Amino acid sequence: MAFKNLSSRFFLIIIFCFLNLSSQSQHHRSSHSSSVSVFASASLLPLEDIPYGDGAAFPFPIPFHDKNFNPKPATYSVDFATGGQWVLLQKSIGISAMHMQVMYNNKVVMFDRTDFGPSNLTLPGGKCRHNDEILKVDCTAHSVLYDIATNTYRPLMVQTDVWCSSGAVDPDGTLVQTGGYHAGDDKIRLFTPCNDDKCDWVELPQILTVERWYASNQILPDGRVIIVGGRRSYNYEFFPKSPIRNSPSNNVVYFPFLKETTDPNEENNLYPFLHLLPDGNLFVFANQRSIILDYVNNKIIKEFPVIPGEKRTYPSTGSSLMLPLKLSGGGRGGAPSSPDVEVLVCGGAKGGSYTKASKKGVFASASNTCGRLRVTDPNPNWVMEEMPQHRVMPDMLLLPTGNVIILNGAAKGTAGWECADHPIVNPLLYFPYKLHPKKRFIMLNPTTIPRMYHSAATLLPDGRILVGGSNPHVNYSFTGVRYPTDLSLEVFSPPYKAPHYDNLRPTIISVDAGSTNNIISYGQIFSVTFKIDLFQPSDIFHKEYMVAMVTPTFNTHSFAMNQRLLKLNIVDIQKIHQPLFAHKVTVNAPATKNIAPQGYYMLFVVHQGIPGPAAWIKMK
């Protein structure tokens, strides 16, 4: 009886949507009828507030509703109780995926290390390395390039040991990978994407100023990469160097903060967490301390309170990210404002846990806390929350929806060889903006594969999470150990990827940025044309979507370097005539390079919490 007072015109729309749904498979029909409300909360509105839409794509006229109409927003569409789905992509890719980087051509660079001995993947064309520390001649690959679309991979060749290294993608889309182990600890390597399967690693003759093992990288507003720390490297440097001879930025810069945060026998300050702030300065977190660094003038301009509880950086490995930056107007004719910044740190281990595990085989319980720090507050302090799991070595990623997923790791011990136990196989979904802290975590469906030390995870352009690796002991050992080296690759589809949401999933048709489509200027107003297979009345529809820019990240050792998500300011949305159910949303591009460093981003349109596949754009 909910529709007894509807006008015949609106009733025809419902019939039209029903006919559209009837063309789907039986599985989709049953899923829609039980899980998805076509008009969301529209049936709860009084008759005079029922939105009609503009009818641009319909064979009969439907008038615009009054411009002052402010409908009740629809409820969230996604049923998170479904828990998501795991799929095994490859039983073996020949290497253990310790390091991952998504490239703008929808391929993923992965690598492990060269001093394991031979991998399970042969290099092509008789290629071999002759400088290996373990083998006199190594003709096996320790890096692969994975093709997302075809679920295939091909071997790549690294020249020196890339173990426990760091990376960032430069403004032109080339992966700049730095450091590693022994012969590779001062090396700089480049990988430039190609579409002819001929590209491979290039190792530069130029080397780093000092050795970098367990360092972190961050792309900067000027396009350079800052490389911070590493084992017994209490300093930072930049790549590329300045073309100006004797420039101060060409020298290694002493950074006493890293020495101050070193624990005897354990360190606990490696792979420091770096986040580029909207003012251009750098947030640096190591051990339990955090600061804002003015890297131009080598000056600490602010130090924050110590995070309570456990140690948080390697080997007491937690994870960290900067929560989504919500951007206001800032296009032509609009004055930008600097967004609020909040940093999230989750997991870790108590001081002494590494020594207990490595020396005595005793695995202490990992941390079950997260800390949030509102960096832009005048007097910020850590606000602590409890996860439903204890976790060390978690991978923490921003989803296109602005929520956070936490995967991999263990409940006891620390990072390091055979230093952890009780693998955690259930991902957690974290809703940062739910009011009640105890309702922010949801446990999702488990994998069957432990992902511990040397595992990695990264967000793919289609919204899934690619997961691989795990080598919690020395060498490629597949038998005789409790947790064998894992060469598999799997993918996790969060609940928003369920097939019964496909009719609500926005598909980007084009990015309209003037004469240079997909290349976006700072402060520019640009449009995204997309379609949704299921009709949505325009007045309600306008309330239920967001546009997000997400960086492709370099992921290793539980830290996604260069990770950031920007929620763009929406200027307007309108229906267009072709194709059916298509819309054009107009947004403000980020105003400055501090907010969005130059380079490639995945651009997502999200509707009712359901993201569609991303389009790649380039900020320039």
Coordinates of C-alpha atoms in Angstrom, one line a residue:
M1 CA 0.0 0.0 0.0
A2 CA 3.0 2.2 0.0
F3 CA 2.3 3.4 -3.5
K4 CA -1.4 4.0 -3.4
N5 CA -1.1 7.8 -3.4
L6 CA 1.6 8.0 -6.1
S7 CA 0.8 9.8 -9.3
S8 CA 0.4 7.6 -12.4
R9 CA 3.5 9.3 -13.8
F10 CA 5.7 8.2 -10.9
F11 CA 4.2 4.8 -11.1
L12 CA 5.3 4.5 -14.7
I13 CA 8.8 5.2 -13.6
I14 CA 8.6 2.3 -11.1
I15 CA 7.3 0.0 -13.9
F16 CA 10.2 1.2 -16.2
C17 CA 12.8 0.4 -13.5
F18 CA 11.2 -3.0 -12.9
L19 CA 11.4 -3.8 -16.6
N20 CA 15.0 -2.8 -16.5
L21 CA 15.7 -5.1 -13.6
S22 CA 13.9 -8.0 -15.3
S23 CA 16.6 -8.1 -18.0
Q24 CA 19.2 -9.1 -15.4
S25 CA 19.9 -12.7 -14.3
Q26 CA 17.8 -14.5 -11.8
H27 CA 20.5 -14.1 -9.3
H28 CA 20.6 -10.3 -9.7
R29 CA 16.7 -10.1 -9.6
S30 CA 16.6 -11.9 -6.3
S31 CA 19.4 -9.9 -4.9
H32 CA 17.8 -6.5 -5.8
S33 CA 14.5 -7.5 -4.4
S34 CA 16.0 -8.3 -1.0
S35 CA 18.9 -5.9 -0.6
V36 CA 18.5 -2.7 -2.7
S37 CA 15.8 -0.1 -2.5
V38 CA 15.4 1.5 -5.9
F39 CA 14.1 4.8 -4.6
A40 CA 15.7 4.5 -1.2
S41 CA 13.7 6.7 1.2
A42 CA 11.4 8.2 -1.4
S43 CA 8.4 6.0 -0.4
L44 CA 8.6 7.6 3.0
L45 CA 8.1 11.1 1.7
P46 CA 4.7 12.8 1.6
L47 CA 3.2 13.0 -1.9
E48 CA 4.2 16.6 -2.4
D49 CA 7.8 15.8 -1.7
I50 CA 8.2 12.8 -4.1
P51 CA 11.0 13.7 -6.6
Y52 CA 10.2 13.3 -10.3
G53 CA 13.5 14.0 -12.0
D54 CA 14.0 15.8 -15.3
G55 CA 13.1 12.9 -17.6
A56 CA 15.9 13.7 -20.1
A57 CA 16.5 10.1 -20.9
F58 CA 12.8 9.1 -20.9
P59 CA 10.3 8.8 -23.8
F60 CA 7.8 10.9 -21.8
P61 CA 8.2 14.3 -20.1
I62 CA 8.9 14.5 -16.4
P63 CA 9.3 18.0 -15.0
F64 CA 12.0 19.3 -12.7
H65 CA 11.1 19.5 -9.1
D66 CA 11.3 22.9 -7.4
K67 CA 15.0 24.0 -6.9
N68 CA 14.5 24.5 -3.2
F69 CA 13.5 20.8 -2.7
N70 CA 15.7 19.2 -0.1
P71 CA 14.9 15.5 0.0
K72 CA 15.6 13.1 2.8
P73 CA 18.9 11.4 2.1
A74 CA 18.7 7.7 1.3
T75 CA 20.0 5.1 3.7
Y76 CA 23.4 3.4 3.0
S77 CA 22.9 0.7 0.4
V78 CA 25.7 -1.7 1.2
D79 CA 25.0 -4.6 3.5
F80 CA 28.4 -5.1 5.2
A81 CA 27.2 -8.3 7.0
T82 CA 27.9 -10.1 3.7
G83 CA 31.6 -9.9 4.7
G84 CA 33.2 -9.6 1.2
Q85 CA 34.8 -12.3 -0.9
W86 CA 38.3 -13.8 -1.3
V87 CA 39.4 -15.2 -4.7
L88 CA 42.7 -17.0 -5.4
L89 CA 44.2 -15.4 -8.5
Q90 CA 47.4 -17.3 -8.8
K91 CA 48.6 -20.3 -6.8
S92 CA 52.1 -19.1 -7.5
I93 CA 53.7 -16.1 -9.2
G94 CA 57.2 -17.5 -8.6
I95 CA 58.2 -14.9 -6.0
S96 CA 56.9 -13.7 -2.7
A97 CA 55.1 -10.3 -3.1
M98 CA 56.9 -8.3 -0.4
H99 CA 56.7 -5.0 -2.3
M100 CA 53.9 -3.8 -4.5
Q101 CA 53.2 -0.7 -6.7
V102 CA 50.1 -0.1 -8.9
M103 CA 51.0 1.7 -12.1
Y104 CA 48.8 4.0 -14.2
N105 CA 48.4 1.4 -17.0
N106 CA 46.7 -1.1 -14.6
K107 CA 49.7 -3.2 -14.0
V108 CA 51.4 -4.0 -10.6
V109 CA 55.1 -4.2 -10.0
M110 CA 56.0 -6.7 -7.3
F111 CA 59.4 -7.9 -6.0
D112 CA 61.0 -9.7 -3.1
R113 CA 64.8 -10.1 -2.6
T114 CA 67.8 -11.5 -4.5
D115 CA 69.6 -13.2 -1.6
F116 CA 67.0 -16.0 -1.0
G117 CA 68.5 -18.3 -3.6
P118 CA 66.7 -19.2 -6.8
S119 CA 63.0 -18.3 -7.1
N120 CA 60.3 -20.4 -8.8
L121 CA 60.3 -18.2 -11.9
T122 CA 62.9 -18.3 -14.7
L123 CA 64.2 -15.1 -16.4
P124 CA 63.4 -15.1 -20.1
G125 CA 65.9 -15.3 -23.0
G126 CA 68.7 -16.8 -21.0
K127 CA 69.2 -13.7 -18.8
C128 CA 71.2 -14.2 -15.6
R129 CA 72.7 -12.1 -12.8
H130 CA 76.3 -12.8 -12.0
N131 CA 76.7 -10.6 -8.9
D132 CA 74.5 -12.6 -6.5
E133 CA 75.7 -13.0 -2.9
I134 CA 74.2 -16.5 -2.5
L135 CA 74.5 -17.9 -6.0
K136 CA 77.4 -17.3 -8.4
V137 CA 74.9 -17.2 -11.2
D138 CA 71.1 -16.6 -10.7
C139 CA 68.9 -17.0 -13.7
T140 CA 65.6 -16.6 -11.8
A141 CA 63.4 -13.6 -11.4
H142 CA 62.8 -11.7 -8.2
S143 CA 60.4 -9.3 -9.6
V144 CA 57.2 -9.6 -11.7
L145 CA 54.8 -7.3 -13.5
Y146 CA 51.2 -8.4 -12.9
D147 CA 48.4 -7.5 -15.4
I148 CA 45.2 -6.8 -13.5
A149 CA 42.9 -7.2 -16.5
T150 CA 44.2 -10.5 -17.7
N151 CA 45.4 -12.0 -14.4
T152 CA 48.8 -12.8 -15.9
Y153 CA 52.3 -11.9 -15.0
R154 CA 55.8 -11.7 -16.6
P155 CA 59.2 -11.8 -15.0
L156 CA 61.3 -8.7 -14.5
M157 CA 65.0 -8.5 -13.8
V158 CA 66.5 -6.5 -10.9
Q159 CA 70.3 -6.1 -10.8
T160 CA 71.0 -5.9 -7.0
D161 CA 69.2 -6.7 -3.8
V162 CA 65.9 -4.8 -3.4
W163 CA 65.0 -6.4 0.0
C164 CA 63.3 -4.0 2.5
S165 CA 63.5 -1.0 0.2
S166 CA 61.2 1.9 -0.5
G167 CA 59.6 3.7 -3.4
A168 CA 57.4 6.5 -4.8
V169 CA 56.0 7.3 -8.3
D170 CA 57.3 10.4 -9.8
P171 CA 55.0 13.0 -11.7
D172 CA 55.5 11.2 -15.0
G173 CA 54.4 7.8 -13.7
T174 CA 57.8 6.2 -13.2
L175 CA 58.4 4.2 -10.1
V176 CA 61.5 5.5 -8.3
Q177 CA 62.7 2.7 -6.1
T178 CA 65.5 3.3 -3.6
G179 CA 67.8 1.3 -1.4
G180 CA 67.8 -2.4 -0.3
Y181 CA 70.2 -4.8 1.2
H182 CA 74.0 -5.2 0.9
A183 CA 75.0 -4.4 -2.8
G184 CA 71.6 -2.8 -3.3
D185 CA 71.5 -0.6 -0.2
D186 CA 72.5 2.6 -2.0
K187 CA 71.0 1.9 -5.4
I188 CA 68.3 3.9 -7.3
R189 CA 66.2 2.0 -9.7
L190 CA 63.5 3.1 -12.2
F191 CA 60.6 1.3 -13.7
T192 CA 58.7 3.1 -16.4
P193 CA 55.3 1.6 -17.5
C194 CA 54.9 0.4 -21.1
N195 CA 52.3 -1.5 -23.1
D196 CA 54.6 -3.7 -25.2
D197 CA 56.0 -6.0 -22.5
K198 CA 59.5 -4.7 -23.2
C199 CA 60.0 -2.5 -20.2
D200 CA 62.1 -3.6 -17.3
W201 CA 64.1 -2.3 -14.3
V202 CA 66.8 0.3 -15.0
E203 CA 69.4 0.7 -12.3
L204 CA 71.0 4.2 -12.4
P205 CA 74.8 4.8 -12.2
Q206 CA 73.9 7.5 -9.7
I207 CA 73.7 6.2 -6.1
L208 CA 72.2 7.4 -2.8
T209 CA 74.3 9.5 -0.5
V210 CA 74.1 6.9 2.2
E211 CA 72.8 3.3 2.5
R212 CA 69.0 3.0 2.9
W213 CA 67.6 -0.2 4.4
Y214 CA 64.1 0.0 5.9
A215 CA 63.7 3.7 4.8
S216 CA 60.4 5.4 3.8
N217 CA 59.8 7.6 0.7
Q218 CA 57.3 10.4 0.1
I219 CA 56.6 12.3 -3.2
L220 CA 56.8 16.1 -2.6
P221 CA 55.0 19.0 -4.2
D222 CA 57.9 19.9 -6.4
G223 CA 58.1 16.4 -7.8
R224 CA 61.1 15.3 -5.9
V225 CA 61.1 12.3 -3.6
I226 CA 62.3 12.6 0.0
I227 CA 63.9 9.4 1.4
V228 CA 63.9 9.3 5.2
G229 CA 65.9 7.0 7.5
G230 CA 66.9 3.4 7.2
R231 CA 68.9 1.2 9.5
R232 CA 71.5 3.4 11.3
S233 CA 70.8 6.2 8.8
Y234 CA 69.6 9.1 11.0
N235 CA 69.1 11.5 8.1
Y236 CA 67.2 12.2 4.9
E237 CA 68.0 13.1 1.3
F238 CA 66.2 13.9 -2.0
F239 CA 65.9 12.4 -5.5
P240 CA 66.5 13.9 -8.0
K241 CA 69.3 16.2 -6.9
S242 CA 69.1 19.8 -7.6
P243 CA 70.7 20.9 -10.9
I244 CA 72.3 23.8 -9.0
R245 CA 75.8 22.8 -7.9
N246 CA 76.5 23.1 -4.1
S247 CA 72.7 23.3 -3.4
P248 CA 72.0 22.3 0.2
S249 CA 69.3 19.9 -1.0
N250 CA 72.1 17.8 -2.7
N251 CA 73.5 16.8 0.6
V252 CA 72.3 14.3 3.1
V253 CA 70.5 16.1 6.0
Y254 CA 71.1 15.0 9.6
F255 CA 67.8 14.2 11.3
P256 CA 68.4 13.6 15.1
F257 CA 64.8 12.7 15.6
L258 CA 65.5 9.3 14.2
K259 CA 68.4 8.7 16.5
E260 CA 66.3 9.8 19.5
T261 CA 63.5 7.3 18.6
T262 CA 65.9 4.3 18.4
D263 CA 65.4 1.6 21.1
P264 CA 68.5 -0.4 22.2
N265 CA 68.6 -3.8 20.6
E266 CA 65.2 -3.3 18.9
E267 CA 65.3 0.0 17.0
N268 CA 61.5 0.4 16.6
N269 CA 62.0 3.4 14.4
L270 CA 62.4 1.8 11.0
Y271 CA 60.1 2.4 8.0
P272 CA 58.9 5.7 9.7
F273 CA 55.4 6.8 8.8
L274 CA 55.4 9.8 6.4
H275 CA 52.4 12.0 5.4
L276 CA 52.6 15.1 3.3
L277 CA 50.5 17.8 4.9
P278 CA 48.4 20.4 3.0
D279 CA 50.8 23.1 4.0
G280 CA 53.6 21.3 2.3
N281 CA 55.4 20.2 5.5
L282 CA 55.9 16.5 6.4
F283 CA 54.3 14.6 9.3
V284 CA 56.9 12.1 10.6
F285 CA 56.1 9.3 13.0
A286 CA 58.7 6.9 14.5
N287 CA 58.4 4.5 17.5
Q288 CA 55.8 6.5 19.6
R289 CA 56.7 10.0 18.7
S290 CA 55.6 12.3 15.9
I291 CA 56.6 15.7 14.6
I292 CA 56.0 18.1 11.7
L293 CA 59.2 18.6 9.7
D294 CA 60.0 21.6 7.5
Y295 CA 62.3 19.7 5.2
V296 CA 63.2 22.8 3.2
N297 CA 64.8 24.4 6.2
N298 CA 65.6 21.2 8.2
K299 CA 63.5 22.4 11.1
I300 CA 61.0 20.7 13.4
I301 CA 58.2 23.1 13.7
K302 CA 55.9 21.1 16.0
E303 CA 56.1 18.0 18.2
F304 CA 53.0 16.1 19.3
P305 CA 52.3 14.1 22.4
V306 CA 53.6 10.6 22.6
I307 CA 51.0 8.0 21.5
P308 CA 49.9 5.9 24.5
G309 CA 50.5 2.1 24.6
E310 CA 52.7 0.2 22.3
K311 CA 55.6 0.9 19.9
R312 CA 54.3 1.4 16.4
T313 CA 57.1 1.2 13.8
Y314 CA 59.3 -1.6 12.6
P315 CA 59.9 -4.2 14.1
S316 CA 57.0 -3.5 16.5
T317 CA 55.1 -2.9 13.3
G318 CA 51.8 -1.1 13.2
S319 CA 50.4 0.9 10.3
S320 CA 49.4 4.5 9.6
L321 CA 47.5 6.6 7.1
M322 CA 46.2 10.1 6.8
L323 CA 42.4 10.0 6.8
P324 CA 40.6 11.5 3.7
L325 CA 41.1 15.1 3.1
K326 CA 37.7 16.8 2.4
L327 CA 38.3 19.7 0.0
S328 CA 36.2 22.8 -0.3
G329 CA 35.8 25.0 -3.3
G330 CA 38.9 26.1 -4.9
G331 CA 38.4 26.2 -8.6
R332 CA 38.1 29.4 -10.7
G333 CA 36.2 32.0 -8.8
G334 CA 36.3 30.0 -5.6
A335 CA 38.6 30.5 -2.6
P336 CA 40.2 27.3 -1.4
S337 CA 40.5 26.5 2.3
S338 CA 43.0 24.2 3.9
P339 CA 41.4 20.9 4.9
D340 CA 41.5 19.4 8.4
V341 CA 44.1 16.7 8.8
E342 CA 43.7 13.6 11.0
V343 CA 46.3 10.8 11.2
L344 CA 45.4 7.2 12.1
V345 CA 47.9 4.7 13.6
C346 CA 46.8 1.1 14.4
G347 CA 48.5 -1.9 15.8
G348 CA 52.0 -2.5 17.0
A349 CA 53.8 -4.3 19.8
K350 CA 55.1 -3.7 23.3
G351 CA 58.7 -2.7 23.9
G352 CA 60.8 -5.8 24.3
S353 CA 58.5 -8.0 22.2
Y354 CA 61.0 -8.4 19.4
T355 CA 63.8 -9.5 21.8
K356 CA 61.4 -12.0 23.4
A357 CA 60.3 -13.4 20.1
S358 CA 63.7 -13.6 18.4
K359 CA 65.8 -14.7 21.3
K360 CA 63.4 -16.8 23.4
G361 CA 60.6 -17.8 21.1
V362 CA 58.1 -16.1 23.3
F363 CA 55.3 -14.2 21.5
A364 CA 53.8 -11.3 23.4
S365 CA 50.3 -10.2 22.6
A366 CA 50.2 -7.4 19.9
S367 CA 48.4 -4.1 20.3
N368 CA 44.7 -3.9 19.9
T369 CA 44.6 -0.1 19.8
C370 CA 44.3 2.7 17.2
G371 CA 45.2 6.3 17.8
R372 CA 43.8 9.3 16.0
L373 CA 45.6 12.6 16.0
R374 CA 43.9 15.8 14.6
V375 CA 47.1 17.4 13.4
T376 CA 45.5 20.7 12.5
D377 CA 44.0 21.3 15.9
P378 CA 45.7 24.0 18.0
N379 CA 46.5 21.6 20.8
P380 CA 46.1 18.1 19.4
N381 CA 46.2 14.9 21.5
W382 CA 45.8 11.2 20.6
V383 CA 42.3 9.8 20.9
M384 CA 42.6 6.1 21.4
E385 CA 40.2 3.4 20.2
E386 CA 40.1 -0.4 20.6
M387 CA 40.1 -2.8 17.6
P388 CA 38.3 -6.2 18.0
Q389 CA 41.6 -7.9 17.3
H390 CA 45.2 -7.6 18.5
R391 CA 47.3 -7.0 15.5
V392 CA 51.0 -6.5 14.5
M393 CA 52.1 -6.1 10.9
P394 CA 48.6 -4.9 9.6
D395 CA 48.2 -3.5 6.2
M396 CA 45.9 -0.4 6.3
L397 CA 44.4 1.0 3.2
L398 CA 42.0 3.8 2.3
L399 CA 39.0 2.5 0.3
P400 CA 37.3 4.7 -2.4
T401 CA 34.4 5.2 0.0
G402 CA 36.7 7.0 2.6
N403 CA 36.5 4.0 4.9
V404 CA 39.6 2.0 6.0
I405 CA 40.4 -1.7 5.5
I406 CA 42.9 -3.5 7.8
L407 CA 44.3 -6.8 6.5
N408 CA 47.1 -9.3 7.2
G409 CA 49.4 -9.6 10.2
A410 CA 49.4 -11.6 13.5
A411 CA 48.0 -11.4 17.0
K412 CA 51.3 -12.1 18.7
G413 CA 54.9 -11.2 18.3
T414 CA 56.5 -8.7 16.0
A415 CA 57.9 -8.4 12.5
G416 CA 61.1 -10.3 11.8
W417 CA 62.1 -13.9 11.0
E418 CA 59.9 -16.4 12.9
C419 CA 59.0 -13.6 15.4
A420 CA 55.2 -13.8 15.2
D421 CA 52.4 -16.3 15.7
H422 CA 48.6 -16.5 15.5
P423 CA 48.0 -15.1 12.0
I424 CA 45.0 -12.8 11.7
V425 CA 42.9 -13.9 8.7
N426 CA 39.8 -11.7 9.0
P427 CA 40.0 -8.2 7.6
L428 CA 38.6 -5.3 9.5
L429 CA 36.5 -2.5 8.0
Y430 CA 36.8 0.8 9.9
F431 CA 34.3 3.6 9.5
P432 CA 36.2 6.7 10.7
Y433 CA 33.2 9.0 10.8
K434 CA 30.7 6.9 12.8
L435 CA 29.9 8.8 16.0
H436 CA 30.3 5.9 18.4
P437 CA 33.8 4.5 18.5
K438 CA 32.7 1.0 19.4
K439 CA 30.6 0.8 16.2
R440 CA 33.4 1.8 13.9
F441 CA 34.8 -1.7 13.3
I442 CA 33.2 -4.5 11.4
M443 CA 34.9 -7.9 10.9
L444 CA 34.8 -9.3 7.4
N445 CA 35.2 -12.7 5.9
P446 CA 38.5 -14.6 6.4
T447 CA 41.1 -15.8 4.0
T448 CA 42.5 -19.2 4.2
I449 CA 46.1 -18.0 3.7
P450 CA 48.2 -16.6 6.6
R451 CA 49.8 -13.3 5.5
M452 CA 52.5 -12.4 8.1
Y453 CA 56.0 -11.0 7.8
H454 CA 56.7 -9.7 4.2
S455 CA 53.1 -9.8 3.0
A456 CA 51.6 -6.8 1.2
A457 CA 48.3 -5.4 0.0
T458 CA 47.2 -2.6 -2.3
L459 CA 44.1 -1.0 -3.6
L460 CA 43.3 -1.8 -7.3
P461 CA 41.6 0.6 -9.7
D462 CA 38.5 -1.6 -9.7
G463 CA 38.1 -1.2 -5.9
R464 CA 39.3 -4.7 -4.9
I465 CA 42.3 -5.3 -2.7
L466 CA 45.3 -7.2 -4.1
V467 CA 47.0 -9.3 -1.4
G468 CA 50.2 -11.4 -1.7
G469 CA 53.4 -12.5 -0.1
S470 CA 54.3 -13.9 3.4
N471 CA 57.8 -15.1 4.2
P472 CA 57.9 -15.3 8.0
H473 CA 61.3 -17.2 8.0
V474 CA 64.5 -17.2 6.1
N475 CA 64.6 -18.3 2.4
Y476 CA 62.1 -19.9 0.0
S477 CA 61.1 -22.7 2.5
F478 CA 57.9 -24.5 1.5
T479 CA 58.2 -27.5 3.9
G480 CA 59.5 -28.1 7.4
V481 CA 58.3 -24.8 8.7
R482 CA 55.1 -23.7 10.4
Y483 CA 54.4 -20.9 8.1
P484 CA 55.9 -21.6 4.6
T485 CA 57.0 -18.9 2.1
D486 CA 53.9 -18.0 0.2
L487 CA 54.1 -17.3 -3.6
S488 CA 50.3 -16.9 -4.1
L489 CA 48.3 -13.9 -5.1
E490 CA 44.7 -13.4 -4.1
V491 CA 42.2 -10.6 -4.2
F492 CA 39.6 -9.4 -1.6
S493 CA 36.4 -7.8 -2.8
P494 CA 34.8 -5.7 -0.1
P495 CA 31.1 -5.9 0.4
Y496 CA 30.5 -3.0 -2.0
K497 CA 31.8 -5.2 -4.9
A498 CA 28.9 -7.7 -4.5
P499 CA 27.2 -8.4 -7.9
H500 CA 23.8 -7.4 -6.7
Y501 CA 25.0 -3.8 -6.5
D502 CA 26.1 -3.6 -10.1
N503 CA 23.0 -1.7 -11.2
L504 CA 23.8 1.0 -8.6
R505 CA 27.5 1.1 -9.6
P506 CA 28.7 4.2 -11.4
T507 CA 30.7 3.6 -14.6
I508 CA 32.9 6.5 -15.7
I509 CA 32.4 7.2 -19.4
S510 CA 34.8 10.2 -19.7
V511 CA 36.7 12.8 -17.8
D512 CA 36.1 16.2 -19.4
A513 CA 38.9 18.7 -18.7
G514 CA 38.9 20.8 -21.9
S515 CA 41.4 20.1 -24.6
T516 CA 43.5 17.9 -22.4
N517 CA 41.2 15.2 -21.1
N518 CA 42.4 13.3 -18.1
I519 CA 45.1 15.9 -17.5
I520 CA 43.9 18.2 -14.7
S521 CA 45.3 21.6 -13.7
Y522 CA 45.3 22.9 -10.2
G523 CA 42.2 24.8 -9.3
Q524 CA 40.5 23.8 -12.5
I525 CA 36.8 23.0 -12.7
F526 CA 36.3 19.7 -14.6
S527 CA 33.5 17.2 -15.2
V528 CA 33.1 13.5 -15.0
T529 CA 30.5 11.8 -17.2
F530 CA 29.2 8.5 -15.8
K531 CA 26.2 6.2 -15.9
I532 CA 24.3 4.0 -13.5
D533 CA 22.2 1.2 -14.9
L534 CA 19.3 1.7 -12.4
F535 CA 17.2 4.9 -12.7
Q536 CA 17.6 7.2 -9.7
P537 CA 15.3 10.3 -9.3
S538 CA 17.6 13.2 -9.7
D539 CA 16.7 15.1 -6.4
I540 CA 17.5 12.1 -4.3
F541 CA 20.4 10.9 -6.4
H542 CA 22.2 14.2 -5.9
K543 CA 22.5 13.5 -2.2
E544 CA 24.1 10.1 -2.5
Y545 CA 27.5 10.3 -4.2
M546 CA 31.0 11.5 -3.9
V547 CA 34.1 11.9 -6.1
A548 CA 37.4 10.8 -4.8
M549 CA 41.0 11.0 -6.0
V550 CA 43.2 8.2 -4.6
T551 CA 47.0 7.8 -5.1
P552 CA 48.6 4.5 -6.2
T553 CA 50.8 3.6 -3.3
F554 CA 54.1 1.8 -2.7
N555 CA 53.3 -1.0 -0.2
T556 CA 55.7 -2.9 1.9
H557 CA 56.2 -3.8 5.6
S558 CA 52.7 -2.7 6.6
F559 CA 53.0 0.9 5.3
A560 CA 51.4 2.2 2.1
M561 CA 53.8 5.0 1.2
N562 CA 52.3 8.2 -0.5
Q563 CA 48.8 7.1 0.4
R564 CA 46.1 9.9 0.3
L565 CA 42.5 10.2 -0.6
L566 CA 41.0 13.6 -1.6
K567 CA 37.2 14.1 -1.5
L568 CA 36.6 16.6 -4.2
N569 CA 34.1 19.5 -3.8
I570 CA 31.1 18.9 -6.1
V571 CA 29.9 22.0 -7.9
D572 CA 27.0 20.6 -9.9
I573 CA 25.4 17.4 -11.3
Q574 CA 23.1 17.1 -14.2
K575 CA 21.5 14.4 -16.3
I576 CA 22.5 14.2 -20.0
H577 CA 20.6 12.8 -22.9
Q578 CA 22.9 10.0 -24.0
P579 CA 23.6 7.3 -22.9
L580 CA 20.5 6.2 -20.9
F581 CA 20.8 7.1 -17.2
A582 CA 24.0 9.1 -17.7
H583 CA 25.0 12.0 -15.5
K584 CA 27.7 14.6 -15.5
V585 CA 29.2 15.7 -12.2
T586 CA 31.3 18.9 -12.0
V587 CA 34.0 19.2 -9.4
N588 CA 36.8 21.4 -8.2
A589 CA 40.3 20.1 -8.8
P590 CA 42.7 20.3 -5.8
A591 CA 44.0 23.9 -5.5
T592 CA 47.7 23.2 -4.8
K593 CA 50.5 20.8 -5.2
N594 CA 50.7 20.5 -1.4
I595 CA 47.3 19.0 -1.3
A596 CA 47.7 16.9 -4.5
P597 CA 51.3 16.3 -5.6
Q598 CA 51.8 16.1 -9.3
G599 CA 51.3 12.8 -10.9
Y600 CA 48.7 10.1 -11.5
Y601 CA 45.6 9.4 -9.4
M602 CA 42.7 7.0 -9.5
L603 CA 39.5 8.9 -9.9
F604 CA 36.4 7.2 -8.3
V605 CA 32.7 8.1 -8.4
V606 CA 30.9 6.6 -5.4
H607 CA 27.2 6.2 -5.3
Q608 CA 25.4 5.2 -2.1
G609 CA 28.7 3.8 -0.8
I610 CA 29.3 1.8 -4.0
P611 CA 32.3 2.8 -6.0
G612 CA 32.7 2.1 -9.7
P613 CA 35.9 1.4 -11.5
A614 CA 38.4 4.3 -11.5
A615 CA 39.5 6.4 -14.3
W616 CA 43.2 7.5 -14.3
I617 CA 43.8 11.2 -14.2
K618 CA 47.1 13.2 -14.1
M619 CA 47.6 16.3 -12.0
K620 CA 49.9 18.7 -13.7

